[in-house]
mmCIF file of C-alpha atoms in Angstrom:
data_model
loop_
_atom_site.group_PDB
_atom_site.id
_atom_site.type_symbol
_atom_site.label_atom_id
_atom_site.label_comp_id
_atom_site.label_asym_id
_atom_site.label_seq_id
_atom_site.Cartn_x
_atom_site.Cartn_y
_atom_site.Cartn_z
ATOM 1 C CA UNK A 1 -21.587 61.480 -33.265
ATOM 2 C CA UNK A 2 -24.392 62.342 -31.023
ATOM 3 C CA UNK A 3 -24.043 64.118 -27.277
ATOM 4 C CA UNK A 4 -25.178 61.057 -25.912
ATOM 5 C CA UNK A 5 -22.152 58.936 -27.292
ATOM 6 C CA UNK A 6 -19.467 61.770 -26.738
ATOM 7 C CA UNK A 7 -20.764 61.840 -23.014
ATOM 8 C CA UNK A 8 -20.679 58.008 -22.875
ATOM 9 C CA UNK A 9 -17.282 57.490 -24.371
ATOM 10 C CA UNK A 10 -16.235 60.795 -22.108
ATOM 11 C CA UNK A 11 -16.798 59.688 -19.434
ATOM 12 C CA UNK A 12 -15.335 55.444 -19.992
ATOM 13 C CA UNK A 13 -12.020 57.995 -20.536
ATOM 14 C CA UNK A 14 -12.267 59.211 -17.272
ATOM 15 C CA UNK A 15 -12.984 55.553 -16.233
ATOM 16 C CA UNK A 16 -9.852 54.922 -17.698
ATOM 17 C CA UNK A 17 -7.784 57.312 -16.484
ATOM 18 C CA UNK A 18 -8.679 56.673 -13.360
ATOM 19 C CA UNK A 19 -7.854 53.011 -12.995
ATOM 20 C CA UNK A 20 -4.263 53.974 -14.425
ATOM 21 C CA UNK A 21 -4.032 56.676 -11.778
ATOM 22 C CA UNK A 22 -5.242 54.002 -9.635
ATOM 23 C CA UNK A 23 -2.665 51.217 -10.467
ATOM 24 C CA UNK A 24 0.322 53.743 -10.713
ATOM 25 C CA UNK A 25 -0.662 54.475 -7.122
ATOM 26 C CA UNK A 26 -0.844 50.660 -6.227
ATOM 27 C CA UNK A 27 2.435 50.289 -8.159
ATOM 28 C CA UNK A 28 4.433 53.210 -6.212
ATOM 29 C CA UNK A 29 2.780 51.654 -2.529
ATOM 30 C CA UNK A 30 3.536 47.734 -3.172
ATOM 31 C CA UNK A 31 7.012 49.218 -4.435
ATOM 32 C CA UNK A 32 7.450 51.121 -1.063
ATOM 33 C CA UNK A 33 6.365 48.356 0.831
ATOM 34 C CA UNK A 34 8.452 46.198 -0.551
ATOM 35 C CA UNK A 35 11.828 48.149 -0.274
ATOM 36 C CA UNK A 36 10.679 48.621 3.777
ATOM 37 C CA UNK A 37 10.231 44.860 3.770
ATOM 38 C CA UNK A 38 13.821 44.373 2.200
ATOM 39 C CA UNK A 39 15.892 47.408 4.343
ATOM 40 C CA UNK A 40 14.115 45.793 7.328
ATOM 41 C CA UNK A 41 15.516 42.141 6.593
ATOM 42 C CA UNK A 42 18.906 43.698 5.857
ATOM 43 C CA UNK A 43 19.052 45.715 8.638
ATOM 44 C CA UNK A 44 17.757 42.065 10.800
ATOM 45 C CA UNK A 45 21.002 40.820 9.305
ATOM 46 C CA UNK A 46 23.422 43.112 9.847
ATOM 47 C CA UNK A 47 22.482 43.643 13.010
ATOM 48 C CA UNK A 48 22.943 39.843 13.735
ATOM 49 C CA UNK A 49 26.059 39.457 12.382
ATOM 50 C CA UNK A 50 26.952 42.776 14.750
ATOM 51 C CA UNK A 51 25.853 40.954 17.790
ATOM 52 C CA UNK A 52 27.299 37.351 16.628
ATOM 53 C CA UNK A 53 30.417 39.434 15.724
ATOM 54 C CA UNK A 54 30.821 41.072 19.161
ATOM 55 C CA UNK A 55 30.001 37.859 21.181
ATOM 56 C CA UNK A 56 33.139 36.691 19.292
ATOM 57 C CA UNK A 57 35.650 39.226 19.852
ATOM 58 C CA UNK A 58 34.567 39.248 23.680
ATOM 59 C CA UNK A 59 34.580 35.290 23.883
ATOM 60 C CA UNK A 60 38.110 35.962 22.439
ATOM 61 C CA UNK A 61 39.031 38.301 24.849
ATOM 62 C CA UNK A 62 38.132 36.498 28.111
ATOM 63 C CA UNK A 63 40.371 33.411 26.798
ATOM 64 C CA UNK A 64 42.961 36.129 26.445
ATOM 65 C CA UNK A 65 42.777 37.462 29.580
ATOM 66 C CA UNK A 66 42.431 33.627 31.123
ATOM 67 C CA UNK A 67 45.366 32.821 29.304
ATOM 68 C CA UNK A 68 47.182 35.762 31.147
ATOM 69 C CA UNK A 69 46.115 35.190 34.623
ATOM 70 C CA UNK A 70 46.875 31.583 34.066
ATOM 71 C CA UNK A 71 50.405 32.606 33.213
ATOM 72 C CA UNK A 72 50.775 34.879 35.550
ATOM 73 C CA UNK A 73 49.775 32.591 38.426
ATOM 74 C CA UNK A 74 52.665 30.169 37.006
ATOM 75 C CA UNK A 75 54.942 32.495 37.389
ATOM 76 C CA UNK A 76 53.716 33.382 41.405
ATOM 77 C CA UNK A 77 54.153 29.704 42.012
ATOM 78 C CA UNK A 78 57.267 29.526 40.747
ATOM 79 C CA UNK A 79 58.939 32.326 42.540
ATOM 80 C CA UNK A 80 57.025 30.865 45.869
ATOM 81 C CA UNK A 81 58.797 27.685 45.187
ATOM 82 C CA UNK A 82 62.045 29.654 45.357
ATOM 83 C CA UNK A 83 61.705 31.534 48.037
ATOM 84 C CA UNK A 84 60.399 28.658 50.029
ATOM 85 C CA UNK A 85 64.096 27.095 48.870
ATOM 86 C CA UNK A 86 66.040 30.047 49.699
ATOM 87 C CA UNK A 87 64.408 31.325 53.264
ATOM 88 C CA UNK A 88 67.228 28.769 54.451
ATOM 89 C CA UNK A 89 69.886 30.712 52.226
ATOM 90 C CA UNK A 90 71.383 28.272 49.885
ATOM 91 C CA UNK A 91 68.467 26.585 47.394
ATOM 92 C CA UNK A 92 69.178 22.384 47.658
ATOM 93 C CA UNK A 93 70.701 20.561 44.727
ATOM 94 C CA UNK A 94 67.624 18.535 43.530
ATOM 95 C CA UNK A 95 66.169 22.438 43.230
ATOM 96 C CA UNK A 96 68.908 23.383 41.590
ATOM 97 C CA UNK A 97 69.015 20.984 38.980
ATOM 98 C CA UNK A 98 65.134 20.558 38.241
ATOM 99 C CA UNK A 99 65.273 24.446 37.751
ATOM 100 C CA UNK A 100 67.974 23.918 35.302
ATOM 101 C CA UNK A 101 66.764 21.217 33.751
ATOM 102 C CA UNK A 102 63.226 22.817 32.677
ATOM 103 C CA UNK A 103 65.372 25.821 31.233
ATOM 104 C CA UNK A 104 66.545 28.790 33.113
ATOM 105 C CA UNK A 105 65.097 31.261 31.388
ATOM 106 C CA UNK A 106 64.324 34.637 32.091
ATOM 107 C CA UNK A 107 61.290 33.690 34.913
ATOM 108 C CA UNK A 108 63.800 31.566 36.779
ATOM 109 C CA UNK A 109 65.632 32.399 40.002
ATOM 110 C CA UNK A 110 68.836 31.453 37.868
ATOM 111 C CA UNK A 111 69.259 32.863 34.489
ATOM 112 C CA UNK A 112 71.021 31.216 32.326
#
């Protein structure tokens, strides 16, 4: 072979080498770029289903606590009914026997 064709193939090795260097590179970024796309879509997701998650469990907990102060306001208006009944001293019979008719139970001004 002649210098001239040693040089020539030489330097199509660098050539080459180069444009494998070259696509390993491209093939490490578009791989990087790719997982960032994917952990950022995940992390879109979870933190979503956080947020949709928490919206729940509050929602939840103001029925709760509606539920209570509903309850509790029954029970207020209850007891106002019998003390308005018994700031005479004896509670009248048709008192008397709704009270005991809806169950006297342990909220009622006669347990049973």
């Amino acid at each position: 072979m002649t210098g001239k064709a040693q040089v020539g193939r030489a330097k199509r090795r660098r050539g080459v080498g180069l444009a494998i260097r070259m696509a390993a590179v491209m093939i490490v970024v578009l791989f990087g770029a790719a997982n960032y796309l994917v952990l950022d879509y995940a992390i879109e997701r979870a933190d979503s289903f956080a947020a949709e998650t928490e919206r729940t469990l509050v929602r939840n907990e103001f029925g709760h606590q509606i539920d209570q102060v509903v309850q509790y306001q029954s029970q207020l208006s209850f007891w106002d009914k019998t003390f308005n009944e018994l700031k005479d001293g004896m509670p009248g019979d048709a008192f008397v026997r709704i009270s005991c008719a809806t169950g006297c139970g342990p909220t009622s001004a006669f347990p049973g």
